[in-house]
Amino acid sequence: MRLLRVIRGGVGTGAKHFRQTRWLFASQRVGSSAFLWKGRHQCSSFVSHSIPGLPDLSGLRGQLPRCQPHAPLGNCDNRDLGFGGHRGGEGGSLKSVKDGHQVVEPCHFSSLPLDRAGALRGDGSAISDLLQQPDTKMVLFLDGCAVVVPYEDVFAYNTKDVPAGFRHAFPIDVRKKGPKMCAEDASILALSSGLFTWHSNTQFCSKIGDRASEVILSGHGRRVKGKRNASRSLYPRIDPAVIVGAMHGDWFLLGRKASWKFGRYSLLAGFVEVGETLETACMREIKEESDVTLDPNSIDYHSSQPWPFPQSLMVGFTAQTRNISVAPSGFHLLSNEGQLAAKHVGVSEEEVDAFRSGLSLPAINCDQDELEDARWFHVSFLDNQLSAHSKQDLDIYGFHIPGKHALANRLIRECIQKVLGQPNLESDIPPHNIPFEADTKMKYILLRVSLTPENSDRKISKLIVRGDPRAAYHNHILTVAKNEMSQLQSSELEVLGGGRIKVCPSTRTVSIFGFSSAFSQAPHEITGCILRASLPFHHIHVSYDGY
C-alpha cells in the first residue's frame, strides 16, 4: 500500500497552492519512507525522510476496485486532473510566448514544479515537524498504481483523514494515464512512481546479498549493513536510451513493434550499451534495426525526456543517413531510359535533383526480432496525418504516431516544420490526383506548374501528376488540369510527358509504364517518387515498356 498525492497545481493560482501546501509521498512497502514537499519561498522543496508510524491504510485494499490501465479514466479523459499546466496527451504547442519571447515547452513528465532541494533531504527534524502540520497532504499508491478521485475537487488528503477520503477512488496506471494529466501532475507522479519502483526492486544488495533495510536521503537511497559492521549505500540508477529522428533528406525512417496498436509507427530507439557514447548508440541502433547507416557528422542532440517506467531517460537526436551525402545528383539519379525521357521532354537537372532523397532511399532490412516493420515516410504525408481534423481524414491503414506527450512526436513535428517551412506550392496544388481506392488503369501526364508569389520576383515551380480513368486521350487530362490551374493567378503549365498508371489496392501495388503519343514519354521514376510520398504502404513499380 503506497501513499502518494495526485498534485493539483501548475500556473496562476496553482503556484500559490504549491507554496501553501506540504505534500507527503509515502510507501509502507518500502519500510516507512516518505517523500515530502514543503512550501519554501516561491517554489517547493523535495525533503523526504524515514518516518515511523505512518497511518495504517491496509483496510483500503478491499474497498478499491482493481486497476484497469486500458479503461477510460472517467471524465479525466476529457479534462485535466489538475487545474493548471499543459495537457500532454491532447495538444498544446511545442512553443509558447512569454513576456514577448518565444519559449520552448518542456517535454511531458519533465515539468516538475518543485525544487528537489537535495541539501534538505536529511533534515529529519524538519520533516517530523511538517508531519504534525494540518495542511500536510498524502495520497495512495496501490500495487504500483496511483489512486485518484476524478469526480471530486479534492485530490489531497490530510494524513489523519486519508481512509475516509477515498469513497469514489480507483487506481490508475501512471504510464497509461499520465499523458492525459496536466504536465505538472504527470511530472510529480512520474518521479514518485520511479522512486517507489526502485525501492520495490532494491530490497537486497546485489553485491553482498544482505537486506537493504535502511532508507536514507529522504528516499533517494538505501543502506545495507553487512557483516563486521560494513555498510554499503545504494542509489537509484537510470537507463539512458536514445531515440533518433533518422532522415534521408525529407524522408523519415519510422518503425513499429508487433505488440503495438494497429497502425502505430514511431522513431527507432534503443538503450545505450556499456562503454558506448550516445552518438555511437544512435548509429548502432539504427543499423541493427533497419540496416540503414547514419552519417556520424550529422547527429545532433535535440532534447531529452524522463521516462521513469521504471527508470529510463530518453535522449533525442536528429540525423541524416550516410547515403544522402554520397548519393548521385541530377540525371545520374535516373535510369538510362529515365535520363533519355527527362532530357527529351525538358525536365531540368535541377528538377531531378529536387527528388534526390526520394530517388536514393536506402534499402531497409528490418530486424524481425526488434521490429515488425520499418519504412520511409515523406514529411508531406506525416504533415497531412498530423493535421487531419477527424479520423475519416486519416490514412486508410490507420497510421498514427505517439501522442504529443512523447518525445518522438516532438522530434517528428519540429523536423516537419523545418522542412516544410520553405516557400512551396504544396498547400495550393496537390502533388497528384490519382485515385487508389479501386482497381483501375488510367492515362497520366507529368506537369510543371509555375507561378510568381505576390511581393516576390522569384518564380516557384513544382512537378505534379494528373490522371483520369475516364480520359480517352492524354489531351483530355491536360484540359482538365488547365481549368484547375486557372484558379491560380499568373500560373504557367507545361507538359513533361505522359504514360499509364495501374493501381491494385488488394496488393498495394502501383505500376507506372508506357508513353503518350501526344506528349512523349515521361520520366517515370519522378512520377513514382511523387506518388510514393503520399503512399508509404504501397509498392511502386516503374517500367518504360508497353503502351
Coordinates of C-alpha atoms in Angstrom, one line a residue:
M1 CA 0.0 0.0 0.0
R2 CA 1.6 3.3 -1.1
L3 CA 0.7 6.8 -0.3
L4 CA 1.0 9.4 -3.0
R5 CA -0.7 12.7 -3.9
V6 CA -2.1 13.5 -7.3
I7 CA -0.8 17.1 -7.3
R8 CA -3.3 19.7 -8.4
G9 CA -1.4 22.8 -9.4
G10 CA 0.5 24.5 -12.2
V11 CA 0.4 28.1 -13.1
G12 CA -1.6 31.1 -11.8
T13 CA -3.5 30.1 -8.7
G14 CA -1.6 26.8 -8.8
A15 CA 1.6 28.5 -7.8
K16 CA 0.1 29.9 -4.7
H17 CA -1.4 26.5 -4.0
F18 CA 2.1 24.9 -4.1
R19 CA 3.5 27.5 -1.7
Q20 CA 0.9 26.9 0.9
T21 CA 0.7 23.1 0.9
R22 CA 3.0 20.4 2.1
W23 CA 3.0 17.2 0.1
L24 CA 3.7 13.8 1.5
F25 CA 4.6 10.7 -0.5
A26 CA 4.9 7.5 1.5
S27 CA 5.1 3.8 0.9
Q28 CA 4.5 1.1 3.5
R29 CA 6.1 -1.5 1.2
V30 CA 9.5 0.2 1.4
G31 CA 9.6 0.4 5.2
S32 CA 8.4 3.7 6.4
S33 CA 10.0 6.0 3.9
A34 CA 8.2 9.2 2.9
F35 CA 8.7 11.8 0.2
L36 CA 7.5 15.2 1.3
W37 CA 7.3 18.6 -0.5
K38 CA 7.5 21.6 1.8
G39 CA 6.4 25.1 0.7
R40 CA 9.5 27.2 0.7
H41 CA 10.0 30.7 -0.8
Q42 CA 8.3 30.7 -4.3
C43 CA 8.8 27.1 -5.0
S44 CA 8.5 23.8 -3.2
S45 CA 11.3 21.7 -1.8
F46 CA 11.8 17.9 -2.0
V47 CA 12.7 16.9 1.6
S48 CA 11.8 13.3 2.3
H49 CA 12.9 11.3 5.3
S50 CA 12.4 7.9 7.0
I51 CA 9.3 8.3 9.1
P52 CA 8.0 5.9 11.7
G53 CA 4.3 5.4 12.4
L54 CA 2.6 6.1 9.1
P55 CA -1.2 5.7 9.1
D56 CA -2.4 2.2 8.7
L57 CA -4.1 2.1 5.3
S58 CA -4.2 -1.7 4.8
G59 CA -8.0 -1.7 5.1
L60 CA -8.3 0.3 1.9
R61 CA -7.3 -2.6 -0.3
G62 CA -10.6 -4.3 -0.2
Q63 CA -12.5 -1.0 -0.7
L64 CA -10.9 -0.1 -4.1
P65 CA -11.6 -1.6 -7.5
R66 CA -8.9 -3.4 -9.4
C67 CA -6.7 -1.2 -11.7
Q68 CA -7.7 -1.3 -15.3
P69 CA -4.9 0.5 -17.1
H70 CA -6.6 0.5 -20.5
A71 CA -10.1 1.6 -19.3
P72 CA -11.2 5.2 -19.7
L73 CA -10.5 7.4 -16.7
G74 CA -14.0 8.8 -16.4
N75 CA -14.1 12.5 -17.0
C76 CA -10.3 12.7 -16.7
D77 CA -10.1 11.7 -20.4
N78 CA -11.8 14.9 -21.3
R79 CA -10.2 17.3 -18.8
D80 CA -7.0 17.8 -16.8
L81 CA -6.5 16.0 -13.4
G82 CA -5.1 19.3 -12.3
F83 CA -6.3 22.9 -12.8
G84 CA -3.2 24.3 -14.5
G85 CA -0.5 23.5 -16.9
H86 CA -0.3 22.0 -20.3
R87 CA -2.0 18.8 -21.1
G88 CA 0.3 16.4 -22.7
G89 CA -2.0 13.9 -24.5
E90 CA -4.5 16.3 -26.1
G91 CA -2.5 19.1 -27.5
G92 CA -0.6 22.2 -26.7
S93 CA 2.0 23.7 -28.9
L94 CA 5.7 23.0 -28.8
K95 CA 6.4 26.7 -28.3
S96 CA 4.7 29.4 -26.4
V97 CA 5.2 33.2 -26.0
K98 CA 6.0 34.6 -22.6
D99 CA 6.9 38.2 -22.0
G100 CA 7.2 38.7 -25.7
H101 CA 9.8 35.9 -26.1
Q102 CA 9.2 32.5 -27.6
V103 CA 9.7 29.7 -25.1
V104 CA 10.0 26.0 -25.9
E105 CA 7.7 24.0 -23.8
P106 CA 9.3 21.2 -21.8
C107 CA 8.6 17.6 -22.7
H108 CA 5.8 15.8 -20.8
F109 CA 6.9 14.3 -17.5
S110 CA 9.6 16.9 -17.2
S111 CA 7.7 19.9 -15.9
L112 CA 8.4 19.3 -12.2
P113 CA 7.1 22.4 -10.4
L114 CA 9.1 21.6 -7.3
D115 CA 12.7 22.3 -6.1
R116 CA 14.3 19.0 -5.3
A117 CA 16.4 20.7 -2.6
G118 CA 18.9 17.9 -2.1
A119 CA 20.6 19.6 0.8
L120 CA 17.4 19.3 2.9
R121 CA 16.8 15.5 2.3
G122 CA 18.5 14.5 5.6
D123 CA 16.7 17.1 7.8
G124 CA 14.7 14.6 9.9
S125 CA 13.6 17.2 12.5
A126 CA 12.1 19.5 9.8
I127 CA 10.1 16.6 8.3
S128 CA 8.9 15.4 11.7
D129 CA 7.7 18.9 12.4
L130 CA 5.9 19.1 9.0
L131 CA 4.1 15.8 9.7
Q132 CA 2.3 17.5 12.5
Q133 CA 1.1 20.3 10.3
P134 CA -2.6 20.1 9.4
D135 CA -2.0 21.0 5.7
T136 CA 0.4 18.1 5.0
K137 CA -1.2 16.1 2.2
M138 CA -1.0 12.4 1.2
V139 CA -2.3 10.1 -1.5
L140 CA -2.3 6.4 -2.1
F141 CA -0.3 4.2 -4.4
L142 CA -1.7 0.7 -4.6
D143 CA 0.2 -2.1 -6.4
G144 CA 2.2 0.4 -8.4
C145 CA -0.9 2.5 -9.4
A146 CA -1.8 5.9 -8.2
V147 CA -5.2 6.1 -6.5
V148 CA -7.3 9.1 -7.7
V149 CA -10.8 10.5 -7.3
P150 CA -11.5 12.1 -10.6
Y151 CA -15.1 13.2 -9.9
E152 CA -14.3 15.3 -6.8
D153 CA -12.5 18.6 -6.5
V154 CA -10.3 17.3 -3.6
F155 CA -7.3 15.3 -4.6
A156 CA -5.1 15.8 -1.5
Y157 CA -6.0 14.4 1.9
N158 CA -4.8 15.2 5.4
T159 CA -2.7 12.5 7.0
K160 CA -5.4 11.7 9.6
D161 CA -8.3 11.7 7.2
V162 CA -6.9 9.6 4.3
P163 CA -9.1 6.5 4.8
A164 CA -12.3 8.5 4.9
G165 CA -11.5 10.4 1.7
F166 CA -11.5 7.6 -0.9
R167 CA -15.1 6.8 -1.3
H168 CA -15.0 7.1 -5.1
A169 CA -11.3 6.4 -5.7
F170 CA -9.8 3.9 -8.0
P171 CA -6.2 3.1 -9.1
I172 CA -4.7 4.3 -12.4
D173 CA -1.6 3.3 -14.3
V174 CA 0.6 6.5 -14.3
R175 CA 2.3 5.4 -17.5
K176 CA -1.0 4.9 -19.3
K177 CA -2.9 7.9 -17.9
G178 CA -0.1 10.3 -17.3
P179 CA -0.3 11.7 -20.8
K180 CA -3.9 12.8 -20.1
M181 CA -2.8 14.7 -17.0
C182 CA -1.5 18.3 -16.9
A183 CA 2.3 18.4 -17.2
E184 CA 2.9 19.3 -13.5
D185 CA 0.7 16.5 -12.2
A186 CA 2.3 14.0 -14.5
S187 CA 5.8 15.0 -13.7
I188 CA 5.4 14.6 -9.9
L189 CA 3.6 11.3 -10.3
A190 CA 6.3 10.0 -12.7
L191 CA 9.1 11.0 -10.3
S192 CA 7.3 9.3 -7.4
S193 CA 6.4 6.2 -9.3
G194 CA 10.0 5.8 -10.4
L195 CA 11.3 6.1 -6.9
F196 CA 8.7 3.7 -5.5
T197 CA 9.6 1.2 -8.2
W198 CA 13.3 1.4 -7.4
H199 CA 12.6 0.8 -3.7
S200 CA 10.5 -2.2 -4.5
N201 CA 13.2 -3.6 -6.7
T202 CA 16.1 -2.8 -4.2
Q203 CA 15.2 -4.8 -1.2
F204 CA 18.6 -6.6 -1.2
C205 CA 22.1 -5.6 -2.2
S206 CA 23.1 -7.3 -5.5
K207 CA 26.8 -7.5 -4.4
I208 CA 26.7 -9.0 -0.9
G209 CA 23.1 -10.2 -0.8
D210 CA 22.2 -8.6 2.5
R211 CA 18.9 -6.8 3.0
A212 CA 18.9 -3.0 2.2
S213 CA 16.7 -2.2 5.2
E214 CA 17.6 1.4 5.9
V215 CA 16.1 4.2 3.8
I216 CA 18.4 7.2 3.5
L217 CA 18.5 10.6 1.9
S218 CA 14.7 11.0 2.0
G219 CA 14.1 8.0 -0.1
H220 CA 16.8 8.7 -2.6
G221 CA 19.0 5.9 -1.3
R222 CA 19.1 2.7 0.8
R223 CA 21.8 1.5 3.1
V224 CA 23.0 -2.1 3.6
K225 CA 24.6 -3.1 6.9
G226 CA 26.7 -6.1 6.1
K227 CA 28.9 -8.3 8.2
R228 CA 31.5 -6.9 10.5
N229 CA 29.5 -3.6 10.6
A230 CA 30.5 -2.9 7.0
S231 CA 27.8 -0.9 5.1
R232 CA 27.1 0.0 1.5
S233 CA 24.8 2.7 0.1
L234 CA 22.6 2.1 -2.9
Y235 CA 21.2 4.8 -5.1
P236 CA 18.6 4.9 -7.9
R237 CA 20.0 4.4 -11.4
I238 CA 18.6 5.4 -14.7
D239 CA 18.9 3.6 -18.0
P240 CA 19.7 6.1 -20.8
A241 CA 18.1 5.3 -24.2
V242 CA 18.5 7.1 -27.5
I243 CA 15.6 7.9 -29.8
V244 CA 16.6 9.1 -33.3
G245 CA 14.8 11.2 -35.9
A246 CA 16.7 9.4 -38.7
M247 CA 16.1 11.2 -42.0
H248 CA 17.1 10.8 -45.7
G249 CA 16.6 14.3 -46.9
D250 CA 12.9 14.9 -46.4
W251 CA 12.0 11.3 -45.6
F252 CA 11.6 9.9 -42.1
L253 CA 12.6 6.4 -41.0
L254 CA 9.8 5.0 -38.8
G255 CA 9.2 1.5 -37.4
R256 CA 6.7 -0.5 -35.4
K257 CA 6.7 -3.4 -32.9
A258 CA 4.3 -6.3 -33.4
S259 CA 2.8 -5.7 -30.0
W260 CA 1.8 -2.1 -30.7
K261 CA -1.6 -0.9 -31.6
F262 CA -2.6 -1.3 -35.3
G263 CA -1.1 1.5 -37.4
R264 CA 1.2 2.9 -34.8
Y265 CA 4.7 3.9 -36.0
S266 CA 7.4 5.7 -34.2
L267 CA 11.1 6.7 -34.3
L268 CA 13.6 4.0 -33.8
A269 CA 15.1 3.8 -30.3
G270 CA 17.2 1.7 -28.0
F271 CA 19.2 1.6 -24.8
V272 CA 22.8 2.7 -24.6
E273 CA 25.2 -0.1 -24.0
V274 CA 28.2 -0.3 -21.7
G275 CA 31.2 1.7 -22.9
E276 CA 29.2 3.4 -25.6
T277 CA 28.6 7.1 -26.3
L278 CA 25.1 8.4 -27.1
E279 CA 26.1 9.2 -30.7
T280 CA 27.5 5.7 -31.2
A281 CA 24.3 4.2 -29.7
C282 CA 22.3 6.2 -32.3
M283 CA 24.3 4.7 -35.2
R284 CA 24.3 1.2 -33.8
E285 CA 20.5 1.1 -33.0
I286 CA 19.5 2.3 -36.5
K287 CA 21.9 -0.1 -38.2
E288 CA 20.8 -3.1 -36.1
E289 CA 17.1 -2.5 -36.5
S290 CA 16.9 -1.3 -40.1
D291 CA 20.3 -1.8 -41.7
V292 CA 20.4 1.9 -42.5
T293 CA 23.7 3.7 -41.9
L294 CA 23.8 7.2 -40.4
D295 CA 26.2 9.9 -41.2
P296 CA 28.1 10.4 -37.9
N297 CA 28.8 14.1 -38.6
S298 CA 25.0 14.8 -38.9
I299 CA 24.0 13.5 -35.5
D300 CA 22.6 16.5 -33.4
Y301 CA 21.2 16.5 -29.9
H302 CA 17.6 17.7 -29.7
S303 CA 16.2 17.3 -26.2
S304 CA 15.5 14.6 -23.5
Q305 CA 12.6 13.3 -21.6
P306 CA 12.4 11.4 -18.3
W307 CA 10.6 8.1 -18.6
P308 CA 10.7 6.5 -15.1
F309 CA 8.6 3.5 -16.1
P310 CA 10.6 2.1 -14.4
Q311 CA 13.9 4.0 -14.8
S312 CA 14.6 5.3 -18.3
L313 CA 15.8 8.6 -19.7
M314 CA 15.0 9.2 -23.4
V315 CA 17.7 11.3 -25.2
G316 CA 16.5 12.6 -28.6
F317 CA 18.7 13.1 -31.6
T318 CA 18.3 14.0 -35.3
A319 CA 20.5 12.6 -38.0
Q320 CA 20.8 12.1 -41.7
T321 CA 21.7 8.9 -43.5
R322 CA 25.2 8.4 -44.9
N323 CA 23.6 7.7 -48.3
I324 CA 22.3 11.3 -48.7
S325 CA 25.9 12.6 -48.7
V326 CA 27.2 10.1 -51.2
A327 CA 24.1 9.7 -53.5
P328 CA 24.4 10.8 -57.1
S329 CA 22.8 14.0 -58.3
G330 CA 21.0 15.3 -61.3
F331 CA 20.3 13.0 -64.2
H332 CA 22.5 10.3 -62.7
L333 CA 19.7 9.6 -60.2
L334 CA 17.6 8.2 -63.1
S335 CA 18.0 5.0 -65.1
N336 CA 19.3 5.3 -68.7
E337 CA 15.7 5.2 -70.0
G338 CA 14.7 7.8 -67.4
Q339 CA 17.5 10.1 -68.4
L340 CA 16.6 10.0 -72.1
A341 CA 12.9 10.6 -71.3
A342 CA 13.7 13.5 -68.9
K343 CA 16.0 15.3 -71.4
H344 CA 13.6 14.7 -74.3
V345 CA 10.6 16.3 -72.5
G346 CA 12.6 19.2 -71.0
V347 CA 12.9 18.2 -67.3
S348 CA 15.9 20.1 -66.0
E349 CA 18.8 18.6 -64.0
E350 CA 17.8 20.8 -61.0
E351 CA 14.3 19.5 -61.1
V352 CA 15.5 15.9 -61.0
D353 CA 17.9 16.8 -58.1
A354 CA 14.8 18.1 -56.2
F355 CA 13.8 14.5 -55.9
R356 CA 17.2 13.3 -54.9
S357 CA 16.2 12.0 -51.5
G358 CA 13.2 10.1 -52.8
L359 CA 15.2 8.6 -55.7
S360 CA 18.0 7.4 -53.5
L361 CA 16.2 6.0 -50.4
P362 CA 18.4 3.4 -48.7
A363 CA 17.0 -0.1 -48.7
I364 CA 15.6 -1.3 -45.3
N365 CA 16.3 -4.8 -43.9
C366 CA 14.1 -4.9 -40.8
D367 CA 15.3 -6.9 -37.8
Q368 CA 12.3 -9.0 -37.2
D369 CA 13.4 -9.7 -33.6
E370 CA 13.1 -6.0 -32.9
L371 CA 10.5 -4.6 -35.3
E372 CA 7.6 -5.9 -37.2
D373 CA 8.1 -3.3 -39.9
A374 CA 10.2 -0.2 -40.8
R375 CA 9.8 2.1 -43.8
W376 CA 10.3 5.6 -45.1
F377 CA 7.7 8.3 -44.7
H378 CA 7.7 11.6 -46.6
V379 CA 7.3 14.7 -44.4
S380 CA 4.3 15.8 -46.5
F381 CA 2.5 12.6 -45.7
L382 CA 3.3 13.0 -42.0
D383 CA 2.2 16.6 -42.0
N384 CA -1.2 15.6 -43.6
Q385 CA -1.7 12.9 -41.0
L386 CA -0.8 15.1 -38.0
S387 CA -3.1 17.9 -39.3
A388 CA -6.1 15.6 -40.0
H389 CA -9.3 17.1 -38.5
S390 CA -11.0 13.7 -38.0
K391 CA -10.4 10.0 -38.1
Q392 CA -12.1 10.0 -41.6
D393 CA -9.3 12.2 -42.8
L394 CA -6.6 9.8 -41.7
D395 CA -4.8 7.3 -43.9
I396 CA -6.9 4.2 -44.6
Y397 CA -4.2 2.0 -42.9
G398 CA -4.8 3.6 -39.5
F399 CA -1.3 5.2 -39.5
H400 CA -0.6 7.3 -36.4
I401 CA 2.4 8.2 -34.2
P402 CA 2.8 8.5 -30.4
G403 CA 0.8 11.3 -28.8
K404 CA 2.0 14.8 -28.1
H405 CA 3.3 13.7 -24.6
A406 CA 6.1 11.7 -26.3
L407 CA 9.5 12.9 -27.3
A408 CA 9.1 11.1 -30.6
N409 CA 6.1 13.3 -31.5
R410 CA 8.1 16.4 -30.8
L411 CA 11.1 15.3 -32.9
I412 CA 8.9 14.5 -35.8
R413 CA 6.8 17.7 -35.7
E414 CA 9.8 20.0 -35.4
C415 CA 11.6 18.3 -38.3
I416 CA 8.5 18.6 -40.4
Q417 CA 8.3 22.4 -39.6
K418 CA 11.9 22.9 -40.7
V419 CA 11.4 21.0 -44.0
L420 CA 8.0 22.5 -44.9
G421 CA 8.9 26.0 -43.6
Q422 CA 10.3 26.9 -47.0
P423 CA 8.2 28.5 -49.7
N424 CA 6.4 25.9 -51.8
L425 CA 3.2 25.2 -53.7
E426 CA 2.2 22.2 -51.6
S427 CA -0.8 23.8 -49.9
D428 CA -2.2 25.3 -53.0
I429 CA -1.6 22.5 -55.5
P430 CA -1.9 18.8 -54.6
P431 CA 1.0 16.8 -56.0
H432 CA -1.3 14.3 -57.7
N433 CA -4.9 13.4 -58.1
I434 CA -4.6 9.6 -58.7
P435 CA -7.4 7.6 -57.0
F436 CA -6.1 4.4 -55.2
E437 CA -9.4 3.0 -53.7
A438 CA -10.2 0.6 -56.5
D439 CA -8.5 -1.4 -59.2
T440 CA -8.0 0.9 -62.2
K441 CA -5.8 1.6 -65.1
M442 CA -5.5 5.2 -66.5
K443 CA -3.6 7.6 -68.6
Y444 CA -1.5 10.2 -66.8
I445 CA 0.7 13.3 -67.6
L446 CA 3.6 14.9 -65.8
L447 CA 3.2 18.7 -65.5
R448 CA 5.4 21.6 -64.4
V449 CA 3.3 24.3 -62.8
S450 CA 5.0 27.7 -62.1
L451 CA 3.9 31.0 -60.6
T452 CA 5.3 34.1 -59.0
P453 CA 4.1 34.8 -55.5
E454 CA 2.8 38.3 -54.6
N455 CA 5.6 40.7 -53.4
S456 CA 8.3 38.4 -54.9
D457 CA 10.2 38.4 -58.2
R458 CA 11.2 34.7 -57.7
K459 CA 9.3 32.2 -59.6
I460 CA 8.3 29.0 -57.8
S461 CA 7.7 25.8 -59.7
K462 CA 6.9 22.1 -58.9
L463 CA 6.2 18.9 -60.8
I464 CA 2.8 17.4 -60.4
V465 CA 1.0 14.3 -61.7
R466 CA -2.5 14.3 -63.1
G467 CA -4.5 11.3 -64.4
D468 CA -8.1 10.2 -65.0
P469 CA -9.5 6.7 -65.5
R470 CA -12.2 8.2 -67.8
A471 CA -9.8 10.0 -70.1
A472 CA -9.6 8.6 -73.6
Y473 CA -6.6 10.7 -74.5
H474 CA -3.8 12.4 -72.6
N475 CA -5.0 15.8 -74.1
H476 CA -8.3 15.4 -72.1
I477 CA -6.3 15.3 -68.9
L478 CA -4.4 18.4 -69.9
T479 CA -7.7 20.3 -70.5
V480 CA -8.9 19.5 -67.0
A481 CA -5.6 20.5 -65.5
K482 CA -5.7 23.8 -67.2
N483 CA -9.1 24.5 -65.7
E484 CA -7.7 23.6 -62.3
M485 CA -4.7 25.9 -62.6
S486 CA -6.9 28.8 -63.8
Q487 CA -7.8 29.3 -60.2
L488 CA -4.2 30.5 -59.6
Q489 CA -3.3 33.9 -60.9
S490 CA -0.1 34.2 -63.1
S491 CA 0.4 30.4 -63.2
E492 CA 2.0 28.6 -66.1
L493 CA 1.6 25.0 -67.1
E494 CA 3.9 22.8 -69.2
V495 CA 3.5 19.1 -70.1
L496 CA 6.6 16.9 -69.4
G497 CA 5.4 13.7 -71.0
G498 CA 2.9 11.0 -70.0
G499 CA 2.2 7.3 -69.6
R500 CA -0.1 5.0 -67.8
I501 CA -0.7 4.1 -64.2
K502 CA -2.2 0.8 -62.9
V503 CA -3.5 0.6 -59.4
C504 CA -4.2 -2.6 -57.4
P505 CA -5.4 -1.9 -53.9
S506 CA -5.6 -5.5 -52.8
T507 CA -1.8 -6.0 -53.3
R508 CA -1.0 -2.3 -52.5
T509 CA 0.9 -2.0 -55.9
V510 CA 1.1 0.9 -58.3
S511 CA 2.6 0.3 -61.7
I512 CA 3.9 3.2 -63.9
F513 CA 4.7 2.4 -67.5
G514 CA 4.1 3.3 -71.2
F515 CA 4.1 6.6 -73.0
S516 CA 1.9 9.3 -74.5
S517 CA 1.6 9.6 -78.3
A518 CA 0.8 13.4 -77.9
F519 CA 3.4 14.3 -75.3
S520 CA 6.1 11.6 -75.4
Q521 CA 7.2 9.5 -72.5
A522 CA 7.6 11.0 -69.0
P523 CA 10.5 10.1 -66.7
H524 CA 8.5 7.5 -64.7
E525 CA 10.9 7.5 -61.8
I526 CA 10.0 11.1 -61.0
T527 CA 6.3 10.2 -61.2
G528 CA 6.9 7.2 -58.9
C529 CA 8.7 9.5 -56.4
I530 CA 5.7 11.9 -56.3
L531 CA 3.3 9.1 -55.7
R532 CA 5.4 7.3 -53.1
A533 CA 5.5 10.4 -51.0
S534 CA 1.8 10.0 -50.2
L535 CA 1.7 6.2 -50.5
P536 CA 4.2 4.8 -48.0
F537 CA 2.4 1.5 -47.7
H538 CA 2.3 0.8 -51.5
H539 CA 4.9 -0.8 -53.7
I540 CA 5.8 1.4 -56.7
H541 CA 6.9 -0.4 -59.9
V542 CA 8.4 1.6 -62.8
S543 CA 8.9 0.3 -66.4
Y544 CA 9.5 2.0 -69.7
D545 CA 8.0 -0.8 -71.7
G546 CA 4.4 -1.2 -73.1
Y547 CA 1.8 1.4 -74.1

